[in-house]
XYZ file of C-alpha atoms in Angstrom:
611
model
C 16.653 -33.573 3.493
C 16.612 -36.021 0.140
C 15.461 -34.516 -2.793
C 12.602 -36.765 -3.143
C 11.413 -36.361 0.678
C 11.748 -32.716 -0.003
C 9.237 -32.827 -3.315
C 6.903 -35.239 -1.238
C 6.623 -32.534 1.612
C 4.902 -30.389 -0.922
C 1.403 -30.009 -1.552
C -0.022 -31.402 -5.105
C -0.908 -28.023 -6.986
C 2.699 -26.509 -6.209
C 4.515 -30.217 -7.798
C 1.714 -29.882 -10.878
C 2.862 -25.822 -11.123
C 6.704 -26.825 -10.705
C 6.017 -29.822 -13.576
C 4.741 -27.096 -15.738
C 7.414 -24.663 -15.188
C 10.283 -27.469 -15.814
C 8.898 -27.876 -19.395
C 8.622 -24.300 -20.191
C 11.914 -23.123 -18.644
C 14.532 -24.028 -16.169
C 14.370 -23.071 -12.690
C 17.749 -20.835 -12.628
C 18.190 -16.796 -12.666
C 20.357 -17.783 -15.364
C 17.906 -19.291 -17.750
C 16.725 -16.194 -19.450
C 18.029 -14.037 -22.053
C 16.484 -10.817 -21.595
C 17.615 -7.666 -19.655
C 18.904 -8.351 -15.980
C 19.135 -5.392 -13.500
C 20.216 -1.806 -14.826
C 24.014 -2.125 -16.311
C 24.057 -5.991 -16.558
C 24.680 -7.414 -19.314
C 22.318 -10.069 -20.558
C 22.955 -13.552 -20.000
C 24.644 -15.318 -23.182
C 23.567 -18.395 -22.914
C 20.077 -19.159 -22.943
C 18.091 -22.174 -21.829
C 20.963 -23.216 -19.797
C 20.161 -23.524 -16.174
C 21.919 -24.766 -12.761
C 23.577 -28.074 -12.478
C 22.018 -31.148 -10.509
C 22.217 -31.868 -7.145
C 22.135 -35.158 -5.697
C 19.987 -34.063 -2.129
C 17.990 -31.308 -0.769
C 16.112 -29.271 -2.695
C 17.154 -28.332 -6.565
C 17.199 -24.546 -6.721
C 19.772 -24.430 -3.691
C 22.981 -23.720 -4.906
C 24.956 -25.347 -1.929
C 24.175 -26.729 1.473
C 23.652 -25.459 4.996
C 27.346 -25.593 6.549
C 27.318 -27.185 10.102
C 29.223 -27.134 13.616
C 28.800 -27.400 16.675
C 30.956 -24.506 18.391
C 30.262 -21.307 16.477
C 29.312 -20.377 13.027
C 29.945 -16.876 10.766
C 27.838 -16.135 7.844
C 28.789 -12.259 6.206
C 28.660 -11.150 2.894
C 32.220 -11.737 2.140
C 34.384 -14.611 2.680
C 37.558 -12.635 4.391
C 35.049 -11.141 6.684
C 33.698 -14.678 7.371
C 37.476 -15.551 7.838
C 38.181 -12.865 10.167
C 34.835 -13.697 12.544
C 35.734 -17.065 12.952
C 38.975 -16.635 13.723
C 38.095 -14.184 16.687
C 35.524 -17.198 17.537
C 38.298 -19.864 17.839
C 40.500 -17.121 19.895
C 38.344 -17.085 22.647
C 36.379 -14.403 21.485
C 32.136 -14.059 21.978
C 30.019 -13.468 19.415
C 29.553 -9.903 19.606
C 33.668 -9.668 19.697
C 33.367 -11.829 15.840
C 30.495 -9.048 15.110
C 32.323 -6.555 15.737
C 34.974 -7.967 13.526
C 33.168 -8.225 10.826
C 31.698 -5.100 10.678
C 34.491 -3.473 10.802
C 36.336 -5.878 7.897
C 32.733 -5.231 5.944
C 33.275 -1.810 5.927
C 36.257 -1.968 4.324
C 35.671 -4.974 2.102
C 32.049 -4.115 0.971
C 32.288 -0.174 1.145
C 28.754 -0.461 -1.298
C 26.638 -1.895 1.589
C 28.101 -0.491 5.144
C 30.770 1.408 7.045
C 31.290 3.409 9.785
C 30.047 6.450 8.569
C 26.228 5.083 9.284
C 24.144 3.179 11.617
C 23.736 -0.364 13.292
C 20.966 -2.582 14.699
C 20.914 -5.863 16.320
C 18.819 -8.234 18.017
C 20.836 -11.164 19.861
C 19.891 -14.052 22.056
C 21.668 -13.240 25.837
C 22.314 -17.077 27.029
C 22.743 -15.686 30.125
C 19.400 -14.132 30.534
C 17.852 -16.649 28.429
C 16.461 -13.869 25.968
C 16.502 -11.595 23.115
C 17.818 -8.358 23.687
C 17.774 -5.714 20.983
C 20.444 -2.590 20.216
C 19.322 0.728 18.449
C 22.670 2.148 17.707
C 20.741 4.701 14.774
C 22.231 8.557 14.489
C 20.088 12.132 14.713
C 20.157 14.702 12.336
C 22.176 18.074 12.994
C 20.971 20.118 16.231
C 21.923 23.121 13.577
C 19.932 21.943 10.768
C 16.177 23.364 11.220
C 13.321 22.075 8.651
C 13.184 25.344 6.881
C 16.791 24.931 5.635
C 16.072 20.811 5.396
C 13.361 22.363 2.623
C 15.844 24.580 1.385
C 17.353 21.658 -0.286
C 14.665 19.812 -1.201
C 13.889 18.802 -5.035
C 11.154 19.819 -7.301
C 9.036 16.657 -5.528
C 9.336 17.789 -2.526
C 11.460 15.491 -1.278
C 14.915 15.556 0.323
C 17.859 14.775 -2.259
C 19.459 11.364 -2.089
C 22.849 12.449 -1.656
C 24.759 15.646 0.037
C 25.432 17.102 3.545
C 21.297 17.398 4.103
C 21.121 13.696 4.332
C 23.636 12.987 6.628
C 22.906 12.517 10.237
C 25.162 11.147 13.091
C 26.689 7.736 12.374
C 25.798 4.908 15.205
C 27.725 1.971 13.835
C 31.057 2.599 15.937
C 29.195 3.680 19.226
C 26.955 0.239 19.021
C 30.277 -1.610 18.765
C 31.368 -0.023 21.705
C 28.071 -0.739 23.622
C 28.266 -4.260 22.945
C 31.094 -4.809 23.421
C 31.494 -3.047 26.705
C 28.602 -5.788 28.008
C 29.274 -8.850 25.920
C 32.825 -8.569 25.018
C 35.872 -11.230 26.249
C 38.817 -9.937 23.907
C 40.311 -7.038 24.449
C 38.959 -3.713 22.458
C 42.190 -3.609 20.290
C 42.446 -6.824 19.792
C 39.521 -7.249 18.271
C 40.280 -4.530 15.588
C 43.593 -5.406 14.957
C 43.191 -8.132 12.026
C 40.967 -5.359 10.206
C 43.890 -2.866 10.173
C 46.065 -5.014 9.087
C 43.934 -5.970 6.340
C 43.076 -2.713 4.956
C 46.718 -1.462 4.922
C 47.952 -4.930 3.027
C 44.665 -5.001 0.644
C 42.166 -7.695 -0.514
C 41.106 -8.640 -4.151
C 37.537 -7.177 -5.161
C 34.763 -9.909 -5.869
C 32.304 -9.795 -9.005
C 29.785 -8.316 -7.349
C 31.143 -5.643 -5.077
C 33.470 -4.117 -8.432
C 30.408 -4.026 -10.162
C 28.951 -2.111 -7.190
C 31.596 0.337 -6.583
C 32.132 1.494 -10.772
C 28.080 1.518 -10.415
C 27.954 4.059 -7.394
C 30.567 6.052 -8.154
C 29.365 6.758 -11.330
C 25.893 7.740 -10.019
C 28.211 9.802 -8.065
C 29.652 11.644 -10.406
C 26.280 12.465 -12.354
C 24.962 14.139 -8.930
C 28.051 16.308 -8.431
C 25.956 19.154 -8.958
C 23.947 18.122 -5.134
C 27.403 17.149 -3.479
C 29.543 19.390 -1.645
C 32.753 18.008 -1.943
C 33.729 15.014 -4.660
C 37.460 14.714 -4.381
C 37.735 12.899 -1.310
C 35.791 9.946 -2.001
C 37.517 9.632 -5.783
C 40.840 9.397 -4.229
C 39.871 6.615 -1.225
C 37.536 4.753 -4.111
C 38.988 5.342 -7.508
C 42.439 5.894 -7.105
C 44.384 6.414 -10.297
C 40.862 7.606 -12.016
C 38.855 4.445 -11.592
C 37.500 1.442 -9.542
C 39.642 -1.608 -8.779
C 38.183 -4.267 -11.266
C 37.074 -7.927 -10.404
C 40.449 -9.774 -8.675
C 42.294 -6.538 -8.385
C 43.829 -5.874 -4.841
C 42.246 -2.791 -2.906
C 43.927 -0.989 0.221
C 42.546 1.656 2.004
C 45.217 2.765 4.217
C 42.872 6.042 5.409
C 40.360 3.692 6.944
C 43.260 1.709 8.569
C 44.695 4.951 10.352
C 41.142 5.916 11.465
C 40.630 1.749 12.822
C 43.630 2.781 14.580
C 42.461 5.543 16.280
C 39.220 4.155 16.964
C 41.494 0.865 18.471
C 43.446 3.039 20.905
C 41.146 5.640 21.721
C 37.621 3.569 22.009
C 34.262 5.485 20.890
C 35.907 8.937 22.353
C 38.245 8.892 19.407
C 35.339 8.631 17.270
C 32.799 10.763 18.816
C 34.791 13.498 21.086
C 38.087 13.168 20.088
C 40.274 13.383 16.685
C 37.621 11.893 14.402
C 35.156 14.328 15.522
C 36.965 17.239 15.201
C 37.905 15.980 11.247
C 34.582 15.481 10.871
C 33.351 18.929 12.050
C 36.091 20.550 10.163
C 35.212 18.907 6.747
C 31.486 20.113 6.992
C 32.382 23.688 7.953
C 34.857 23.233 5.105
C 32.106 22.510 2.925
C 29.075 23.980 4.484
C 27.263 21.590 6.540
C 26.044 21.732 9.565
C 27.060 18.094 11.385
C 29.438 19.478 14.716
C 31.681 17.868 17.051
C 28.160 18.343 19.814
C 26.615 16.511 17.624
C 28.667 13.473 17.801
C 29.745 13.956 21.249
C 25.762 13.805 22.122
C 25.237 10.268 20.411
C 24.462 7.510 22.362
C 23.301 3.515 21.322
C 20.035 2.292 22.789
C 19.516 -1.086 24.589
C 15.803 -1.670 23.572
C 13.195 -3.940 24.311
C 12.250 -6.294 21.003
C 8.613 -6.045 19.542
C 7.262 -9.824 19.495
C 4.885 -11.792 17.697
C 4.390 -15.302 16.735
C 4.403 -17.163 13.519
C 2.390 -20.550 13.527
C 3.875 -21.354 17.201
C 7.170 -19.527 16.513
C 7.997 -16.152 18.108
C 9.723 -13.941 15.408
C 11.249 -10.609 16.964
C 12.093 -7.333 15.565
C 13.134 -3.881 16.559
C 10.173 -1.301 16.792
C 10.484 2.290 14.966
C 12.056 3.841 14.012
C 12.807 0.694 12.222
C 10.598 -0.755 10.129
C 10.731 -4.112 11.996
C 6.945 -4.115 12.957
C 6.157 -4.504 9.311
C 7.544 -7.814 9.360
C 5.430 -8.896 11.890
C 2.530 -7.194 10.378
C 2.945 -8.962 7.494
C 3.675 -12.501 9.040
C 0.467 -11.849 10.896
C -1.717 -11.719 8.281
C -0.355 -14.270 6.271
C -1.074 -16.600 9.080
C -4.690 -16.009 8.202
C -4.056 -18.426 5.486
C -3.025 -22.026 4.920
C -0.255 -21.321 2.600
C 0.836 -24.974 2.887
C -2.054 -25.748 1.119
C -1.936 -23.021 -1.245
C 1.306 -24.609 -2.433
C 5.217 -23.444 -2.412
C 5.791 -21.045 -5.279
C 1.930 -21.000 -6.379
C 0.521 -17.907 -7.724
C -2.048 -18.389 -4.667
C 0.752 -18.433 -1.794
C 2.842 -15.314 -3.238
C -0.735 -13.360 -4.166
C -1.321 -13.374 -0.525
C 2.223 -12.956 1.074
C 2.672 -10.034 -1.412
C -0.952 -8.568 -0.439
C 0.326 -8.751 3.169
C 2.961 -6.499 1.919
C 0.771 -3.381 0.816
C -1.749 -4.001 4.036
C 2.013 -3.428 6.061
C 3.615 -0.929 4.118
C 0.452 1.496 4.260
C 1.217 1.589 7.975
C 4.388 1.691 8.106
C 4.206 4.732 5.749
C 1.373 6.311 7.853
C 3.016 5.639 11.121
C 6.340 4.851 11.343
C 9.155 7.419 13.040
C 10.818 8.248 16.033
C 9.192 6.976 19.252
C 10.551 10.232 21.173
C 8.888 12.397 18.488
C 5.251 10.252 17.550
C 4.088 7.441 18.982
C 3.338 4.610 16.700
C 0.293 2.269 17.942
C 2.248 -0.650 17.864
C -0.056 -2.804 20.482
C -2.964 -2.053 17.785
C -0.668 -2.503 14.827
C 0.740 -5.977 16.373
C -2.374 -7.420 17.417
C -3.876 -10.795 15.637
C -7.211 -9.247 15.936
C -5.777 -6.424 13.934
C -4.303 -8.891 11.224
C -7.370 -10.678 11.240
C -9.288 -7.211 10.162
C -6.669 -6.609 7.392
C -6.448 -9.946 6.092
C -9.786 -10.130 5.217
C -9.518 -7.210 2.729
C -7.870 -10.003 0.462
C -9.472 -10.887 -2.307
C -7.947 -14.201 -3.940
C -9.283 -13.415 -7.223
C -7.314 -9.856 -8.091
C -5.435 -7.610 -6.200
C -7.044 -4.920 -4.041
C -7.410 -1.693 -6.243
C -6.401 0.796 -3.241
C -4.789 -0.035 0.261
C -5.320 2.342 3.097
C -3.594 2.599 6.471
C -5.392 0.952 9.058
C -7.665 2.929 11.534
C -5.543 2.536 14.321
C -5.345 4.865 17.801
C 13.159 2.381 -0.771
C 16.001 1.030 -2.294
C 18.728 1.633 -0.311
C 22.231 -1.180 -0.263
C 23.105 -2.994 3.336
C 25.163 -5.758 4.960
C 23.971 -8.253 7.066
C 25.085 -11.123 8.807
C 25.037 -13.630 11.793
C 27.254 -14.758 14.632
C 26.723 -17.840 17.081
C 29.617 -18.828 19.309
C 30.235 -21.842 21.659
C 28.609 -20.359 24.887
C 25.176 -19.969 22.953
C 24.852 -16.666 22.615
C 23.869 -15.756 18.907
C 24.054 -12.129 17.359
C 21.724 -10.751 14.006
C 23.222 -7.785 13.090
C 22.722 -5.123 10.384
C 24.420 -2.215 9.402
C 24.231 -0.065 6.327
C 24.928 3.710 4.759
C 21.925 3.511 3.085
C 21.432 4.338 -0.578
C 24.599 2.292 -1.870
C 27.677 3.622 -0.192
C 26.190 6.621 1.049
C 25.807 9.934 0.791
C 28.795 10.720 -1.561
C 30.974 12.725 1.368
C 34.641 11.080 2.396
C 35.088 13.905 5.675
C 39.318 15.051 5.230
C 41.748 13.943 8.563
C 42.709 17.187 8.998
C 45.921 16.367 8.272
C 46.427 15.978 4.185
C 44.395 12.495 3.971
C 41.004 11.590 4.680
C 39.032 9.567 7.309
C 38.643 6.826 4.767
C 34.670 6.155 4.791
C 31.677 7.838 3.285
C 28.943 9.608 5.655
C 25.416 7.586 5.007
C 22.353 9.349 3.578
C 19.860 7.795 5.981
C 18.319 11.230 6.630
C 16.962 11.365 3.025
C 13.667 9.131 4.647
C 12.685 12.286 6.260
C 9.721 13.158 5.435
C 8.965 17.447 5.171
C 5.469 17.057 5.265
C 3.678 19.357 8.552
C 2.161 16.589 10.963
C 3.746 13.614 9.431
C 4.896 11.815 12.057
C 8.508 11.134 10.005
C 8.764 14.940 10.015
C 12.264 16.599 9.626
C 13.341 17.775 13.337
C 16.706 18.374 14.571
C 17.956 15.689 16.734
C 15.422 13.339 15.634
C 16.582 9.943 13.920
C 14.873 9.490 10.765
C 12.655 6.418 9.486
C 15.105 3.379 9.247
C 14.759 0.464 6.577
C 17.535 -1.694 8.340
C 16.259 -4.706 10.409
C 17.870 -7.665 11.997
C 15.495 -10.845 12.868
C 15.522 -13.291 15.118
C 13.321 -16.193 16.078
C 12.773 -18.656 18.734
C 10.984 -21.895 18.925
C 9.745 -24.083 21.261
C 11.335 -21.540 24.238
C 15.251 -21.888 22.980
C 17.307 -19.326 20.183
C 16.385 -20.792 16.580
C 17.805 -18.419 14.178
C 19.983 -15.463 14.080
C 18.618 -14.126 10.050
C 18.181 -10.950 7.871
C 17.449 -10.315 4.280
C 18.919 -6.751 3.577
C 17.875 -4.145 0.636
C 15.676 -1.366 1.573
C 12.125 -2.043 1.608
C 12.697 -5.551 0.159
C 13.670 -6.226 4.214
C 10.699 -7.033 5.818
C 9.649 -9.025 2.542
C 12.424 -10.768 2.044
C 12.466 -11.688 6.227
C 8.485 -13.158 5.729
C 9.644 -15.153 2.867
C 12.402 -16.694 4.613
C 10.249 -17.805 7.730
C 7.452 -18.959 5.586
C 9.513 -21.012 3.272
C 11.227 -22.614 6.137
C 7.779 -23.159 8.937
C 5.114 -23.652 5.504
C 7.381 -24.856 3.754
C 10.364 -26.859 5.270
C 13.346 -25.786 3.951
C 16.356 -25.407 5.512
C 18.205 -22.311 5.973
C 19.984 -22.687 2.485
C 17.504 -23.807 1.113
C 14.987 -21.041 2.752
C 17.120 -18.320 0.841
C 17.724 -19.955 -2.340
C 14.543 -20.487 -3.470
C 13.186 -17.774 -5.868
C 11.896 -14.355 -4.329
C 9.013 -11.929 -4.894
C 9.431 -8.357 -4.247
C 6.702 -5.758 -4.433
C 7.425 -2.378 -5.442
C 5.140 0.871 -5.210
C 3.761 1.223 -1.766
C 3.712 4.731 0.249
C 6.455 5.537 1.780
C 7.407 7.159 4.788
C 8.815 10.179 3.268
C 5.681 11.557 1.975
C 5.366 9.774 -1.346
C 2.023 8.103 -2.195
C 1.517 4.309 -3.401
C 1.602 4.028 -7.405
C -1.884 1.869 -8.033
C -1.249 -1.534 -7.044
C 2.264 -1.587 -7.704
C 4.575 -4.360 -9.723
C 5.527 -7.586 -8.650
C 8.920 -8.502 -9.305
C 9.569 -12.053 -10.062
C 12.762 -14.051 -9.992
C 13.442 -16.089 -12.739
C 12.936 -19.614 -11.026
C 9.269 -18.923 -10.047
C 7.588 -21.017 -12.105
C 5.959 -19.823 -15.559
C 2.743 -21.159 -14.473
C 2.465 -19.629 -11.418
C 3.493 -16.097 -13.440
C 0.651 -16.691 -15.989
C -1.894 -17.150 -12.828
C -0.512 -13.632 -11.409
C -0.932 -11.246 -14.497
C -4.347 -13.388 -15.012
C -5.201 -12.031 -11.675
C -4.546 -8.907 -12.349
C -0.856 -8.137 -11.036
C 1.312 -5.919 -12.976
C 4.783 -7.806 -13.327
C 8.149 -7.002 -13.244
C 11.161 -8.818 -14.628
C 14.022 -9.569 -11.990
C 15.655 -6.267 -11.122
C 18.392 -7.138 -9.034
C 16.758 -6.086 -5.706
C 15.855 -8.985 -4.285
C 18.339 -9.005 -0.946
C 21.299 -10.504 0.352
C 20.569 -12.865 3.337
C 22.499 -14.546 6.023
C 20.986 -16.992 8.851
C 22.690 -18.906 11.588
C 20.121 -21.498 13.303
C 20.527 -23.531 16.490
C 19.136 -27.339 15.898
C 18.312 -29.209 19.382
C 19.857 -32.784 18.693
C 18.244 -36.113 19.829
C 21.736 -37.434 19.974
C 24.761 -34.994 21.321
C 25.001 -31.294 21.562
C 22.955 -28.132 19.767
C 24.486 -27.555 16.688
C 24.770 -24.560 14.591
C 23.702 -24.473 10.797
C 24.908 -21.460 8.874
C 23.548 -20.273 5.248
C 24.659 -17.548 2.824
C 23.105 -15.586 0.140
C 24.439 -17.213 -3.434
C 22.796 -13.459 -4.924
C 26.218 -11.900 -3.004
C 29.771 -13.088 -2.797
C 29.394 -13.964 0.566
C 30.448 -17.248 2.698
C 29.138 -18.968 5.752
C 31.186 -21.186 8.048
C 31.057 -23.022 11.083
C 33.522 -25.332 13.190
């Protein structure tokens, strides 16, 4: 889309706001000289914005990548190359997704790894439908609610790190289940390039180097609640420090673990040598997970939830994930003419943020493992309920207080999209939750380590009697990670996601709105300035903090900021928490075959490739 054409599609109000902003400050995250995210130095070039692009939206950092036979969009260039190579060798989109996820567990240990859980939405061309996979693990059966409460902090919540936060990792079983159903290449062949990668090492990019250093510093400050601290230092901070930008980092311990999985399949992890090593490690440090807990784990194929947004079918996974929040947010926004309100206008952002506040109160009240508590999904997802909730929104100021409807946090993650020549499209998300996980890297039973960190997802349990998400043995915690998928005119349209804790429903809704209401292409939709609201009630039992804080990226027009402040919003600075986005779209063309467009997050180290 030409820049002039793009601008002509925007409402007059948005153009006026943009004109004011252009006079006030450059529309670039680099424009501000003030403090950035915690730990990030101030930008040393005040007043300098982005360079000009001949075509497309002026805020887009690059173009959408197009191809006819397949596409991969991930958070690391090497992972994208590995995924594309799997496709070129005849592998399915699932084969490529498994290889990508395994590679990211090494390349991006700050966001994911085989110590965590995984979820997937995908278009199955044989069935002509979207299918879902829930790869989340359960809490150890030997850990009681009373023992969990004994580990709670002064705030009455579970700690961020340590053995009490570790539930069974579901990622490897999710790989296996998906490969058994959709894989084309042999299992060991899918993992072979990743094993070689872990052994030889890879140069560390900018953002991952920063997160590695930051995560290890956080763990070092929390050694009092982490039962064992030497193993993580051996793996991720050899010689006493984390790798710097451009230095080669290798993980031979993880390579050995991957080789066991390549040779023995999922049983090597859940009922074999890796399971025995994990059990021995928890026995040594005083934890609860056992080989029996691991052996009992199974991935679940589930029916996704679906709601429409202006005729587009949007799919999400149901509880124990927060996918329903994305659908609720969009359902409320659908009650307003966002196109007329204007792109990046105060009115549009106000409506979206208020919709988020409404959706997140229901999230805090209802979302939990459906085997332990029933979430009134039908009511919460209905258009009638959305209309009732939308009627609570005032256009002149934020709601003073938001309550859950009457019905019968921040984490690090990796997300990627893959599509193949057969029409299969995969939306996959995987995480250790808070940063790298809970700080625990298991021994391998032979003097080394397993090379990966266990997740701290169980931190998300509540400890309050009667709460749907209250901790129980053998229960899955509330999950923030959600893949997204959309279908248009009966055809698969996009496999998309925005990683990052509670930002995920907010970010996913913004992508859909940017593309449906404001006609942005996949890369433009991700590069557009984002908002993030913090301060809603949480499924852990934490209450809302007044009207919360609305964080805006620097590129949001200054006129919009002034109007939001005048409406009564408390605005926060850019905090680095606006998520990481990947997307693969399928385009039906008037001439020739359908093609794939791939987009990746300019805020991350990622890369989109297509062929």
